[in-house]
Every structure is written in structure tokens, then in C-alpha cells.
Amino acid sequence: MSQIAQHLLQVKERIVEVARRVGRGADHIQLLAVSKTKPLGDIQAAYAAGQRRFGESYAQEAALKIDTLREQAACTDIEWHFIGPLQSNKSKLVAERFDWVQSVDRDKLIERLNSQRPAGLAPLNVCLQINISGESSKSGTSEQEIFRLAALVARSEHLVLRGLMAIPEHTRDEAVLAAQMARMQALFTELAQQYPSVDTLSMGMTEDLELAIAHGSTMVRVGTAIFGARDYSQA
């Protein structure tokens, strides 16, 4: 078993354990392997170990990975999620290649993704990114904008609204984290009541996935615990 396969198994065991502890079914919690800055070999190793959902944050880097794998006819059933801040001038790269975009936070991006999504592909799955901590350094829309943006996605022919994504504050204060996650859970519940297609609360990473699952996360985004520390020289 490769080291990446071992790490994947350990993360899945963490998910099963916390789900059991909080009375949830582990099969309702999806694992997204965050492969940004990681080489193709790491993605292929995780794929060989059974992982099918991968998250990328840099449009050009991701496009090269996706195109290379498709040209090689390798790992063709990967579900690709774009999870980083997306500049409008890079939206076409993403609209043409990805299955999901979790970082949608403004009107212009919704309009561009909808117009640039090829008609021959299934609608692009969209999560609205919420800046739940209110930090100026973070991407994401405000709580007040969620339902207006949701309506815009729902009216878009080539998009489908799937839920919400957030990156809570990076802090060791569990009470602060719990409050932000509880707020996300409440917003997700309210949105799901209005839109039947909404089924995804993307929240929780390597350091806080247990707390996120306890607050209703249906998808955790894990990079470091699977692939090791991020290589900033490749960002």
C-alpha cells in the first residue's frame, strides 16, 4: 500500500469515527482530496486507492492536469471540484473542464460560468462560498447575499445549485469555530428548504473536519492529511 493510500485510509477512519460519535452515517459525508500544487503522480496514487473526488484551486495548473490525464485516457472518471478564488478571466478554463465550482461568490462569475459552460456537458454544479468569518482577506459573499445569488444560479440554464462552501476562521478557539460552523449549518438548512437540488455543505479541512462533521458538513476538503504539507513553491 502506498503512503498516500495509507493516509486516505486514515482520513476515512477519522470520518467514520466522528460520524459514529455524533450519530451520523459516514456514507453521507464525502471526502474531497485537495490536490492543488500536487503532481499528477500523487493524484494517480490516490485514484489507485479508490479516491474519485479531487479539488483544485489554480485554474491554469488544474487545466493542465485535467487535460493531461484525459489525453492519457487515465483517471477519466474523476469528479473535479474547483475550490479556490476564481478570477473572471479564468472562468472559461474552469467552465469547460470542471464538474463542480465551490467558490462562486458574485453575479459576474455566475453569468460567465453559465455562458461558458459547453452545451454538451452536464450542468455545472455550484456551491456558493460564504465568508462566514467576515475576514477581509478571504473570498466569499456575505450572508445577506446568499439567497439573491442562489436565485440567480437557479435561473441559469447551465448551472445547478448544490449548496454552500465556507472556510471558517483559522483559530484554535473551538468556540469561535463552532459558532461559525453552526451558522453555516443553519444557512444550509434554510437554503435546502427552498431549493430541492441543494444537498451539499462543504466545510471542514484537515485540522477541523471533526468539528465540521459535528455541524452537518456533507463534504470535507482534505489535502495535508492525504498528500502532505502544501508545496508553496509550486503555487
JSON list of C-alpha atoms in Angstrom, two decimals:
[
{"chain": "A", "resi": 1, "resn": "MET", "atom": "CA", "xyz": [0.00, 0.00, 0.00]},
{"chain": "A", "resi": 2, "resn": "SER", "atom": "CA", "xyz": [1.36, 3.42, -0.96]},
{"chain": "A", "resi": 3, "resn": "GLN", "atom": "CA", "xyz": [1.82, 6.16, 1.64]},
{"chain": "A", "resi": 4, "resn": "ILE", "atom": "CA", "xyz": [-0.98, 8.16, 0.03]},
{"chain": "A", "resi": 5, "resn": "ALA", "atom": "CA", "xyz": [-3.26, 5.12, 0.18]},
{"chain": "A", "resi": 6, "resn": "GLN", "atom": "CA", "xyz": [-2.42, 4.72, 3.88]},
{"chain": "A", "resi": 7, "resn": "HIS", "atom": "CA", "xyz": [-3.19, 8.38, 4.52]},
{"chain": "A", "resi": 8, "resn": "LEU", "atom": "CA", "xyz": [-6.50, 8.11, 2.68]},
{"chain": "A", "resi": 9, "resn": "LEU", "atom": "CA", "xyz": [-7.46, 5.15, 4.83]},
{"chain": "A", "resi": 10, "resn": "GLN", "atom": "CA", "xyz": [-6.60, 7.08, 7.99]},
{"chain": "A", "resi": 11, "resn": "VAL", "atom": "CA", "xyz": [-8.71, 10.07, 6.93]},
{"chain": "A", "resi": 12, "resn": "LYS", "atom": "CA", "xyz": [-11.66, 7.81, 6.10]},
{"chain": "A", "resi": 13, "resn": "GLU", "atom": "CA", "xyz": [-11.33, 6.18, 9.51]},
{"chain": "A", "resi": 14, "resn": "ARG", "atom": "CA", "xyz": [-11.44, 9.64, 11.11]},
{"chain": "A", "resi": 15, "resn": "ILE", "atom": "CA", "xyz": [-14.63, 10.41, 9.21]},
{"chain": "A", "resi": 16, "resn": "VAL", "atom": "CA", "xyz": [-16.27, 7.13, 10.21]},
{"chain": "A", "resi": 17, "resn": "GLU", "atom": "CA", "xyz": [-15.33, 7.61, 13.85]},
{"chain": "A", "resi": 18, "resn": "VAL", "atom": "CA", "xyz": [-16.63, 11.16, 14.19]},
{"chain": "A", "resi": 19, "resn": "ALA", "atom": "CA", "xyz": [-19.81, 10.31, 12.26]},
{"chain": "A", "resi": 20, "resn": "ARG", "atom": "CA", "xyz": [-20.44, 7.45, 14.66]},
{"chain": "A", "resi": 21, "resn": "ARG", "atom": "CA", "xyz": [-19.79, 9.72, 17.63]},
{"chain": "A", "resi": 22, "resn": "VAL", "atom": "CA", "xyz": [-22.28, 12.37, 16.51]},
{"chain": "A", "resi": 23, "resn": "GLY", "atom": "CA", "xyz": [-24.91, 9.93, 15.26]},
{"chain": "A", "resi": 24, "resn": "ARG", "atom": "CA", "xyz": [-24.50, 10.46, 11.54]},
{"chain": "A", "resi": 25, "resn": "GLY", "atom": "CA", "xyz": [-23.98, 7.99, 8.70]},
{"chain": "A", "resi": 26, "resn": "ALA", "atom": "CA", "xyz": [-20.44, 8.17, 7.31]},
{"chain": "A", "resi": 27, "resn": "ASP", "atom": "CA", "xyz": [-21.80, 7.39, 3.85]},
{"chain": "A", "resi": 28, "resn": "HIS", "atom": "CA", "xyz": [-23.46, 10.83, 3.88]},
{"chain": "A", "resi": 29, "resn": "ILE", "atom": "CA", "xyz": [-20.08, 12.57, 4.20]},
{"chain": "A", "resi": 30, "resn": "GLN", "atom": "CA", "xyz": [-17.97, 12.85, 1.05]},
{"chain": "A", "resi": 31, "resn": "LEU", "atom": "CA", "xyz": [-14.19, 13.19, 1.05]},
{"chain": "A", "resi": 32, "resn": "LEU", "atom": "CA", "xyz": [-12.70, 15.69, -1.38]},
{"chain": "A", "resi": 33, "resn": "ALA", "atom": "CA", "xyz": [-8.94, 15.18, -1.83]},
{"chain": "A", "resi": 34, "resn": "VAL", "atom": "CA", "xyz": [-7.37, 18.62, -2.25]},
{"chain": "A", "resi": 35, "resn": "SER", "atom": "CA", "xyz": [-4.65, 18.10, -4.84]},
{"chain": "A", "resi": 36, "resn": "LYS", "atom": "CA", "xyz": [-3.68, 21.71, -5.60]},
{"chain": "A", "resi": 37, "resn": "THR", "atom": "CA", "xyz": [0.09, 22.09, -6.14]},
{"chain": "A", "resi": 38, "resn": "LYS", "atom": "CA", "xyz": [0.47, 18.30, -6.10]},
{"chain": "A", "resi": 39, "resn": "PRO", "atom": "CA", "xyz": [1.92, 16.38, -9.07]},
{"chain": "A", "resi": 40, "resn": "LEU", "atom": "CA", "xyz": [-0.02, 14.03, -11.30]},
{"chain": "A", "resi": 41, "resn": "GLY", "atom": "CA", "xyz": [1.66, 11.06, -9.64]},
{"chain": "A", "resi": 42, "resn": "ASP", "atom": "CA", "xyz": [0.03, 11.90, -6.31]},
{"chain": "A", "resi": 43, "resn": "ILE", "atom": "CA", "xyz": [-3.39, 12.16, -7.93]},
{"chain": "A", "resi": 44, "resn": "GLN", "atom": "CA", "xyz": [-2.87, 8.84, -9.68]},
{"chain": "A", "resi": 45, "resn": "ALA", "atom": "CA", "xyz": [-1.78, 7.19, -6.41]},
{"chain": "A", "resi": 46, "resn": "ALA", "atom": "CA", "xyz": [-4.90, 8.45, -4.65]},
{"chain": "A", "resi": 47, "resn": "TYR", "atom": "CA", "xyz": [-7.02, 7.35, -7.61]},
{"chain": "A", "resi": 48, "resn": "ALA", "atom": "CA", "xyz": [-5.49, 3.87, -7.45]},
{"chain": "A", "resi": 49, "resn": "ALA", "atom": "CA", "xyz": [-6.51, 3.76, -3.79]},
{"chain": "A", "resi": 50, "resn": "GLY", "atom": "CA", "xyz": [-10.12, 4.43, -4.72]},
{"chain": "A", "resi": 51, "resn": "GLN", "atom": "CA", "xyz": [-10.39, 8.22, -4.43]},
{"chain": "A", "resi": 52, "resn": "ARG", "atom": "CA", "xyz": [-12.52, 9.83, -7.12]},
{"chain": "A", "resi": 53, "resn": "ARG", "atom": "CA", "xyz": [-13.19, 13.41, -5.95]},
{"chain": "A", "resi": 54, "resn": "PHE", "atom": "CA", "xyz": [-10.36, 15.92, -6.26]},
{"chain": "A", "resi": 55, "resn": "GLY", "atom": "CA", "xyz": [-10.21, 19.65, -5.50]},
{"chain": "A", "resi": 56, "resn": "GLU", "atom": "CA", "xyz": [-8.05, 22.21, -7.28]},
{"chain": "A", "resi": 57, "resn": "SER", "atom": "CA", "xyz": [-7.56, 25.94, -6.64]},
{"chain": "A", "resi": 58, "resn": "TYR", "atom": "CA", "xyz": [-5.46, 27.27, -9.52]},
{"chain": "A", "resi": 59, "resn": "ALA", "atom": "CA", "xyz": [-7.21, 27.31, -12.88]},
{"chain": "A", "resi": 60, "resn": "GLN", "atom": "CA", "xyz": [-4.22, 27.01, -15.21]},
{"chain": "A", "resi": 61, "resn": "GLU", "atom": "CA", "xyz": [-2.47, 24.36, -13.13]},
{"chain": "A", "resi": 62, "resn": "ALA", "atom": "CA", "xyz": [-5.67, 22.37, -12.87]},
{"chain": "A", "resi": 63, "resn": "ALA", "atom": "CA", "xyz": [-6.48, 22.66, -16.57]},
{"chain": "A", "resi": 64, "resn": "LEU", "atom": "CA", "xyz": [-3.07, 21.20, -17.43]},
{"chain": "A", "resi": 65, "resn": "LYS", "atom": "CA", "xyz": [-3.58, 18.27, -15.03]},
{"chain": "A", "resi": 66, "resn": "ILE", "atom": "CA", "xyz": [-7.07, 17.53, -16.31]},
{"chain": "A", "resi": 67, "resn": "ASP", "atom": "CA", "xyz": [-6.09, 17.78, -19.97]},
{"chain": "A", "resi": 68, "resn": "THR", "atom": "CA", "xyz": [-3.01, 15.58, -19.46]},
{"chain": "A", "resi": 69, "resn": "LEU", "atom": "CA", "xyz": [-4.97, 12.84, -17.72]},
{"chain": "A", "resi": 70, "resn": "ARG", "atom": "CA", "xyz": [-7.66, 12.91, -20.38]},
{"chain": "A", "resi": 71, "resn": "GLU", "atom": "CA", "xyz": [-5.09, 12.77, -23.18]},
{"chain": "A", "resi": 72, "resn": "GLN", "atom": "CA", "xyz": [-3.57, 9.74, -21.48]},
{"chain": "A", "resi": 73, "resn": "ALA", "atom": "CA", "xyz": [-7.05, 8.23, -21.03]},
{"chain": "A", "resi": 74, "resn": "ALA", "atom": "CA", "xyz": [-6.16, 7.92, -17.34]},
{"chain": "A", "resi": 75, "resn": "CYS", "atom": "CA", "xyz": [-8.39, 8.51, -14.33]},
{"chain": "A", "resi": 76, "resn": "THR", "atom": "CA", "xyz": [-11.21, 9.57, -16.62]},
{"chain": "A", "resi": 77, "resn": "ASP", "atom": "CA", "xyz": [-13.98, 9.19, -14.03]},
{"chain": "A", "resi": 78, "resn": "ILE", "atom": "CA", "xyz": [-12.55, 11.76, -11.62]},
{"chain": "A", "resi": 79, "resn": "GLU", "atom": "CA", "xyz": [-15.04, 14.31, -10.32]},
{"chain": "A", "resi": 80, "resn": "TRP", "atom": "CA", "xyz": [-13.16, 17.63, -10.46]},
{"chain": "A", "resi": 81, "resn": "HIS", "atom": "CA", "xyz": [-14.03, 20.40, -7.99]},
{"chain": "A", "resi": 82, "resn": "PHE", "atom": "CA", "xyz": [-12.72, 23.94, -8.30]},
{"chain": "A", "resi": 83, "resn": "ILE", "atom": "CA", "xyz": [-12.42, 25.29, -4.76]},
{"chain": "A", "resi": 84, "resn": "GLY", "atom": "CA", "xyz": [-10.18, 28.37, -4.97]},
{"chain": "A", "resi": 85, "resn": "PRO", "atom": "CA", "xyz": [-10.87, 32.04, -5.69]},
{"chain": "A", "resi": 86, "resn": "LEU", "atom": "CA", "xyz": [-11.74, 32.32, -9.37]},
{"chain": "A", "resi": 87, "resn": "GLN", "atom": "CA", "xyz": [-10.85, 35.36, -11.43]},
{"chain": "A", "resi": 88, "resn": "SER", "atom": "CA", "xyz": [-13.37, 36.18, -14.12]},
{"chain": "A", "resi": 89, "resn": "ASN", "atom": "CA", "xyz": [-10.73, 35.94, -16.85]},
{"chain": "A", "resi": 90, "resn": "LYS", "atom": "CA", "xyz": [-10.02, 32.31, -15.85]},
{"chain": "A", "resi": 91, "resn": "SER", "atom": "CA", "xyz": [-13.65, 31.23, -15.67]},
{"chain": "A", "resi": 92, "resn": "LYS", "atom": "CA", "xyz": [-13.68, 29.67, -19.16]},
{"chain": "A", "resi": 93, "resn": "LEU", "atom": "CA", "xyz": [-10.90, 27.23, -18.22]},
{"chain": "A", "resi": 94, "resn": "VAL", "atom": "CA", "xyz": [-13.00, 26.08, -15.30]},
{"chain": "A", "resi": 95, "resn": "ALA", "atom": "CA", "xyz": [-16.39, 26.07, -17.02]},
{"chain": "A", "resi": 96, "resn": "GLU", "atom": "CA", "xyz": [-15.07, 23.79, -19.75]},
{"chain": "A", "resi": 97, "resn": "ARG", "atom": "CA", "xyz": [-13.31, 21.23, -17.54]},
{"chain": "A", "resi": 98, "resn": "PHE", "atom": "CA", "xyz": [-14.72, 21.00, -14.04]},
{"chain": "A", "resi": 99, "resn": "ASP", "atom": "CA", "xyz": [-17.76, 19.21, -12.65]},
{"chain": "A", "resi": 100, "resn": "TRP", "atom": "CA", "xyz": [-18.16, 21.50, -9.65]},
{"chain": "A", "resi": 101, "resn": "VAL", "atom": "CA", "xyz": [-17.26, 25.06, -8.69]},
{"chain": "A", "resi": 102, "resn": "GLN", "atom": "CA", "xyz": [-17.46, 25.62, -4.94]},
{"chain": "A", "resi": 103, "resn": "SER", "atom": "CA", "xyz": [-16.15, 29.19, -4.83]},
{"chain": "A", "resi": 104, "resn": "VAL", "atom": "CA", "xyz": [-18.94, 31.13, -6.55]},
{"chain": "A", "resi": 105, "resn": "ASP", "atom": "CA", "xyz": [-19.48, 34.44, -4.80]},
{"chain": "A", "resi": 106, "resn": "ARG", "atom": "CA", "xyz": [-20.67, 37.12, -7.25]},
{"chain": "A", "resi": 107, "resn": "ASP", "atom": "CA", "xyz": [-23.06, 37.84, -10.09]},
{"chain": "A", "resi": 108, "resn": "LYS", "atom": "CA", "xyz": [-20.46, 38.25, -12.82]},
{"chain": "A", "resi": 109, "resn": "LEU", "atom": "CA", "xyz": [-18.93, 34.85, -12.10]},
{"chain": "A", "resi": 110, "resn": "ILE", "atom": "CA", "xyz": [-22.33, 33.15, -12.21]},
{"chain": "A", "resi": 111, "resn": "GLU", "atom": "CA", "xyz": [-23.11, 34.78, -15.54]},
{"chain": "A", "resi": 112, "resn": "ARG", "atom": "CA", "xyz": [-19.74, 33.86, -17.06]},
{"chain": "A", "resi": 113, "resn": "LEU", "atom": "CA", "xyz": [-19.77, 30.24, -15.89]},
{"chain": "A", "resi": 114, "resn": "ASN", "atom": "CA", "xyz": [-23.29, 29.81, -17.24]},
{"chain": "A", "resi": 115, "resn": "SER", "atom": "CA", "xyz": [-22.48, 31.30, -20.64]},
{"chain": "A", "resi": 116, "resn": "GLN", "atom": "CA", "xyz": [-19.16, 29.46, -20.95]},
{"chain": "A", "resi": 117, "resn": "ARG", "atom": "CA", "xyz": [-20.34, 26.00, -19.93]},
{"chain": "A", "resi": 118, "resn": "PRO", "atom": "CA", "xyz": [-20.35, 23.84, -23.10]},
{"chain": "A", "resi": 119, "resn": "ALA", "atom": "CA", "xyz": [-23.86, 22.79, -24.07]},
{"chain": "A", "resi": 120, "resn": "GLY", "atom": "CA", "xyz": [-22.75, 19.18, -24.49]},
{"chain": "A", "resi": 121, "resn": "LEU", "atom": "CA", "xyz": [-21.74, 18.84, -20.85]},
{"chain": "A", "resi": 122, "resn": "ALA", "atom": "CA", "xyz": [-23.97, 18.30, -17.84]},
{"chain": "A", "resi": 123, "resn": "PRO", "atom": "CA", "xyz": [-24.83, 21.46, -15.92]},
{"chain": "A", "resi": 124, "resn": "LEU", "atom": "CA", "xyz": [-22.02, 22.72, -13.70]},
{"chain": "A", "resi": 125, "resn": "ASN", "atom": "CA", "xyz": [-22.61, 22.02, -10.00]},
{"chain": "A", "resi": 126, "resn": "VAL", "atom": "CA", "xyz": [-22.31, 25.21, -7.95]},
{"chain": "A", "resi": 127, "resn": "CYS", "atom": "CA", "xyz": [-21.74, 25.93, -4.29]},
{"chain": "A", "resi": 128, "resn": "LEU", "atom": "CA", "xyz": [-21.88, 29.50, -3.05]},
{"chain": "A", "resi": 129, "resn": "GLN", "atom": "CA", "xyz": [-18.84, 30.41, -0.98]},
{"chain": "A", "resi": 130, "resn": "ILE", "atom": "CA", "xyz": [-19.72, 32.29, 2.19]},
{"chain": "A", "resi": 131, "resn": "ASN", "atom": "CA", "xyz": [-17.21, 34.43, 4.07]},
{"chain": "A", "resi": 132, "resn": "ILE", "atom": "CA", "xyz": [-18.64, 33.24, 7.36]},
{"chain": "A", "resi": 133, "resn": "SER", "atom": "CA", "xyz": [-15.81, 34.71, 9.45]},
{"chain": "A", "resi": 134, "resn": "GLY", "atom": "CA", "xyz": [-16.09, 38.14, 7.83]},
{"chain": "A", "resi": 135, "resn": "GLU", "atom": "CA", "xyz": [-12.34, 38.35, 7.29]},
{"chain": "A", "resi": 136, "resn": "SER", "atom": "CA", "xyz": [-11.30, 40.90, 4.67]},
{"chain": "A", "resi": 137, "resn": "SER", "atom": "CA", "xyz": [-8.54, 38.59, 3.42]},
{"chain": "A", "resi": 138, "resn": "LYS", "atom": "CA", "xyz": [-10.98, 35.86, 2.44]},
{"chain": "A", "resi": 139, "resn": "SER", "atom": "CA", "xyz": [-13.11, 35.34, -0.63]},
{"chain": "A", "resi": 140, "resn": "GLY", "atom": "CA", "xyz": [-16.80, 34.67, -0.35]},
{"chain": "A", "resi": 141, "resn": "THR", "atom": "CA", "xyz": [-20.03, 36.53, -0.30]},
{"chain": "A", "resi": 142, "resn": "SER", "atom": "CA", "xyz": [-21.85, 37.80, 2.76]},
{"chain": "A", "resi": 143, "resn": "GLU", "atom": "CA", "xyz": [-24.74, 36.05, 4.47]},
{"chain": "A", "resi": 144, "resn": "GLN", "atom": "CA", "xyz": [-27.05, 38.80, 3.22]},
{"chain": "A", "resi": 145, "resn": "GLU", "atom": "CA", "xyz": [-26.28, 37.97, -0.42]},
{"chain": "A", "resi": 146, "resn": "ILE", "atom": "CA", "xyz": [-26.76, 34.19, -0.29]},
{"chain": "A", "resi": 147, "resn": "PHE", "atom": "CA", "xyz": [-30.37, 33.95, -1.31]},
{"chain": "A", "resi": 148, "resn": "ARG", "atom": "CA", "xyz": [-30.15, 36.53, -4.07]},
{"chain": "A", "resi": 149, "resn": "LEU", "atom": "CA", "xyz": [-27.17, 34.73, -5.60]},
{"chain": "A", "resi": 150, "resn": "ALA", "atom": "CA", "xyz": [-28.89, 31.37, -5.12]},
{"chain": "A", "resi": 151, "resn": "ALA", "atom": "CA", "xyz": [-31.85, 32.59, -7.15]},
{"chain": "A", "resi": 152, "resn": "LEU", "atom": "CA", "xyz": [-29.52, 33.72, -9.92]},
{"chain": "A", "resi": 153, "resn": "VAL", "atom": "CA", "xyz": [-27.82, 30.29, -10.06]},
{"chain": "A", "resi": 154, "resn": "ALA", "atom": "CA", "xyz": [-31.19, 28.54, -10.01]},
{"chain": "A", "resi": 155, "resn": "ARG", "atom": "CA", "xyz": [-32.30, 30.54, -13.06]},
{"chain": "A", "resi": 156, "resn": "SER", "atom": "CA", "xyz": [-29.12, 29.67, -15.00]},
{"chain": "A", "resi": 157, "resn": "GLU", "atom": "CA", "xyz": [-29.62, 27.07, -17.73]},
{"chain": "A", "resi": 158, "resn": "HIS", "atom": "CA", "xyz": [-26.16, 25.51, -17.49]},
{"chain": "A", "resi": 159, "resn": "LEU", "atom": "CA", "xyz": [-25.71, 25.61, -13.70]},
{"chain": "A", "resi": 160, "resn": "VAL", "atom": "CA", "xyz": [-27.29, 23.71, -10.84]},
{"chain": "A", "resi": 161, "resn": "LEU", "atom": "CA", "xyz": [-27.28, 24.96, -7.25]},
{"chain": "A", "resi": 162, "resn": "ARG", "atom": "CA", "xyz": [-25.87, 22.31, -4.91]},
{"chain": "A", "resi": 163, "resn": "GLY", "atom": "CA", "xyz": [-25.14, 24.14, -1.68]},
{"chain": "A", "resi": 164, "resn": "LEU", "atom": "CA", "xyz": [-22.70, 26.21, 0.35]},
{"chain": "A", "resi": 165, "resn": "MET", "atom": "CA", "xyz": [-18.97, 26.25, 1.00]},
{"chain": "A", "resi": 166, "resn": "ALA", "atom": "CA", "xyz": [-17.01, 28.03, 3.70]},
{"chain": "A", "resi": 167, "resn": "ILE", "atom": "CA", "xyz": [-13.54, 28.32, 5.18]},
{"chain": "A", "resi": 168, "resn": "PRO", "atom": "CA", "xyz": [-14.09, 29.24, 8.83]},
{"chain": "A", "resi": 169, "resn": "GLU", "atom": "CA", "xyz": [-11.58, 31.30, 10.73]},
{"chain": "A", "resi": 170, "resn": "HIS", "atom": "CA", "xyz": [-8.14, 29.78, 11.28]},
{"chain": "A", "resi": 171, "resn": "THR", "atom": "CA", "xyz": [-8.11, 29.72, 15.06]},
{"chain": "A", "resi": 172, "resn": "ARG", "atom": "CA", "xyz": [-7.57, 27.35, 17.95]},
{"chain": "A", "resi": 173, "resn": "ASP", "atom": "CA", "xyz": [-10.59, 28.80, 19.70]},
{"chain": "A", "resi": 174, "resn": "GLU", "atom": "CA", "xyz": [-13.07, 25.96, 19.24]},
{"chain": "A", "resi": 175, "resn": "ALA", "atom": "CA", "xyz": [-15.97, 28.09, 20.46]},
{"chain": "A", "resi": 176, "resn": "VAL", "atom": "CA", "xyz": [-15.38, 30.61, 17.65]},
{"chain": "A", "resi": 177, "resn": "LEU", "atom": "CA", "xyz": [-15.14, 27.83, 15.07]},
{"chain": "A", "resi": 178, "resn": "ALA", "atom": "CA", "xyz": [-18.22, 26.08, 16.38]},
{"chain": "A", "resi": 179, "resn": "ALA", "atom": "CA", "xyz": [-20.26, 29.29, 16.23]},
{"chain": "A", "resi": 180, "resn": "GLN", "atom": "CA", "xyz": [-19.28, 29.91, 12.60]},
{"chain": "A", "resi": 181, "resn": "MET", "atom": "CA", "xyz": [-19.98, 26.32, 11.61]},
{"chain": "A", "resi": 182, "resn": "ALA", "atom": "CA", "xyz": [-23.32, 26.34, 13.39]},
{"chain": "A", "resi": 183, "resn": "ARG", "atom": "CA", "xyz": [-24.26, 29.45, 11.42]},
{"chain": "A", "resi": 184, "resn": "MET", "atom": "CA", "xyz": [-23.28, 27.73, 8.17]},
{"chain": "A", "resi": 185, "resn": "GLN", "atom": "CA", "xyz": [-25.38, 24.72, 9.12]},
{"chain": "A", "resi": 186, "resn": "ALA", "atom": "CA", "xyz": [-28.40, 26.96, 9.73]},
{"chain": "A", "resi": 187, "resn": "LEU", "atom": "CA", "xyz": [-27.94, 28.78, 6.40]},
{"chain": "A", "resi": 188, "resn": "PHE", "atom": "CA", "xyz": [-27.57, 25.47, 4.58]},
{"chain": "A", "resi": 189, "resn": "THR", "atom": "CA", "xyz": [-30.76, 24.12, 6.15]},
{"chain": "A", "resi": 190, "resn": "GLU", "atom": "CA", "xyz": [-32.66, 27.25, 5.14]},
{"chain": "A", "resi": 191, "resn": "LEU", "atom": "CA", "xyz": [-31.33, 27.11, 1.57]},
{"chain": "A", "resi": 192, "resn": "ALA", "atom": "CA", "xyz": [-32.15, 23.42, 1.22]},
{"chain": "A", "resi": 193, "resn": "GLN", "atom": "CA", "xyz": [-35.73, 24.11, 2.24]},
{"chain": "A", "resi": 194, "resn": "GLN", "atom": "CA", "xyz": [-36.07, 26.49, -0.72]},
{"chain": "A", "resi": 195, "resn": "TYR", "atom": "CA", "xyz": [-34.17, 24.52, -3.39]},
{"chain": "A", "resi": 196, "resn": "PRO", "atom": "CA", "xyz": [-34.56, 20.72, -3.75]},
{"chain": "A", "resi": 197, "resn": "SER", "atom": "CA", "xyz": [-31.21, 20.47, -5.57]},
{"chain": "A", "resi": 198, "resn": "VAL", "atom": "CA", "xyz": [-29.30, 21.70, -2.50]},
{"chain": "A", "resi": 199, "resn": "ASP", "atom": "CA", "xyz": [-27.60, 18.79, -0.73]},
{"chain": "A", "resi": 200, "resn": "THR", "atom": "CA", "xyz": [-24.01, 19.87, -0.08]},
{"chain": "A", "resi": 201, "resn": "LEU", "atom": "CA", "xyz": [-22.43, 21.71, 2.83]},
{"chain": "A", "resi": 202, "resn": "SER", "atom": "CA", "xyz": [-18.72, 21.82, 2.02]},
{"chain": "A", "resi": 203, "resn": "MET", "atom": "CA", "xyz": [-16.96, 22.62, 5.27]},
{"chain": "A", "resi": 204, "resn": "GLY", "atom": "CA", "xyz": [-14.02, 21.24, 7.20]},
{"chain": "A", "resi": 205, "resn": "MET", "atom": "CA", "xyz": [-10.39, 20.55, 6.36]},
{"chain": "A", "resi": 206, "resn": "THR", "atom": "CA", "xyz": [-7.54, 18.51, 7.82]},
{"chain": "A", "resi": 207, "resn": "GLU", "atom": "CA", "xyz": [-7.43, 20.33, 11.16]},
{"chain": "A", "resi": 208, "resn": "ASP", "atom": "CA", "xyz": [-11.15, 20.80, 11.82]},
{"chain": "A", "resi": 209, "resn": "LEU", "atom": "CA", "xyz": [-13.02, 18.09, 9.95]},
{"chain": "A", "resi": 210, "resn": "GLU", "atom": "CA", "xyz": [-14.34, 16.53, 13.18]},
{"chain": "A", "resi": 211, "resn": "LEU", "atom": "CA", "xyz": [-15.98, 19.78, 14.27]},
{"chain": "A", "resi": 212, "resn": "ALA", "atom": "CA", "xyz": [-17.34, 20.34, 10.76]},
{"chain": "A", "resi": 213, "resn": "ILE", "atom": "CA", "xyz": [-18.95, 16.91, 10.61]},
{"chain": "A", "resi": 214, "resn": "ALA", "atom": "CA", "xyz": [-20.49, 17.52, 14.02]},
{"chain": "A", "resi": 215, "resn": "HIS", "atom": "CA", "xyz": [-22.07, 20.66, 12.49]},
{"chain": "A", "resi": 216, "resn": "GLY", "atom": "CA", "xyz": [-23.61, 18.96, 9.48]},
{"chain": "A", "resi": 217, "resn": "SER", "atom": "CA", "xyz": [-20.87, 19.08, 6.85]},
{"chain": "A", "resi": 218, "resn": "THR", "atom": "CA", "xyz": [-21.58, 16.72, 3.95]},
{"chain": "A", "resi": 219, "resn": "MET", "atom": "CA", "xyz": [-18.19, 17.22, 2.27]},
{"chain": "A", "resi": 220, "resn": "VAL", "atom": "CA", "xyz": [-14.79, 17.70, 3.89]},
{"chain": "A", "resi": 221, "resn": "ARG", "atom": "CA", "xyz": [-11.86, 19.06, 1.87]},
{"chain": "A", "resi": 222, "resn": "VAL", "atom": "CA", "xyz": [-8.63, 17.37, 2.93]},
{"chain": "A", "resi": 223, "resn": "GLY", "atom": "CA", "xyz": [-5.21, 17.97, 1.44]},
{"chain": "A", "resi": 224, "resn": "THR", "atom": "CA", "xyz": [-2.41, 17.89, 4.02]},
{"chain": "A", "resi": 225, "resn": "ALA", "atom": "CA", "xyz": [-3.55, 14.72, 5.77]},
{"chain": "A", "resi": 226, "resn": "ILE", "atom": "CA", "xyz": [-3.57, 12.89, 2.42]},
{"chain": "A", "resi": 227, "resn": "PHE", "atom": "CA", "xyz": [-0.74, 14.39, 0.38]},
{"chain": "A", "resi": 228, "resn": "GLY", "atom": "CA", "xyz": [1.44, 16.07, 3.00]},
{"chain": "A", "resi": 229, "resn": "ALA", "atom": "CA", "xyz": [2.20, 19.74, 3.52]},
{"chain": "A", "resi": 230, "resn": "ARG", "atom": "CA", "xyz": [1.49, 22.09, 0.65]},
{"chain": "A", "resi": 231, "resn": "ASP", "atom": "CA", "xyz": [4.44, 22.98, -1.57]},
{"chain": "A", "resi": 232, "resn": "TYR", "atom": "CA", "xyz": [4.21, 26.79, -1.76]},
{"chain": "A", "resi": 233, "resn": "SER", "atom": "CA", "xyz": [6.98, 26.94, -4.36]},
{"chain": "A", "resi": 234, "resn": "GLN", "atom": "CA", "xyz": [4.53, 25.45, -6.86]},
{"chain": "A", "resi": 235, "resn": "ALA", "atom": "CA", "xyz": [1.66, 27.86, -6.11]}
]
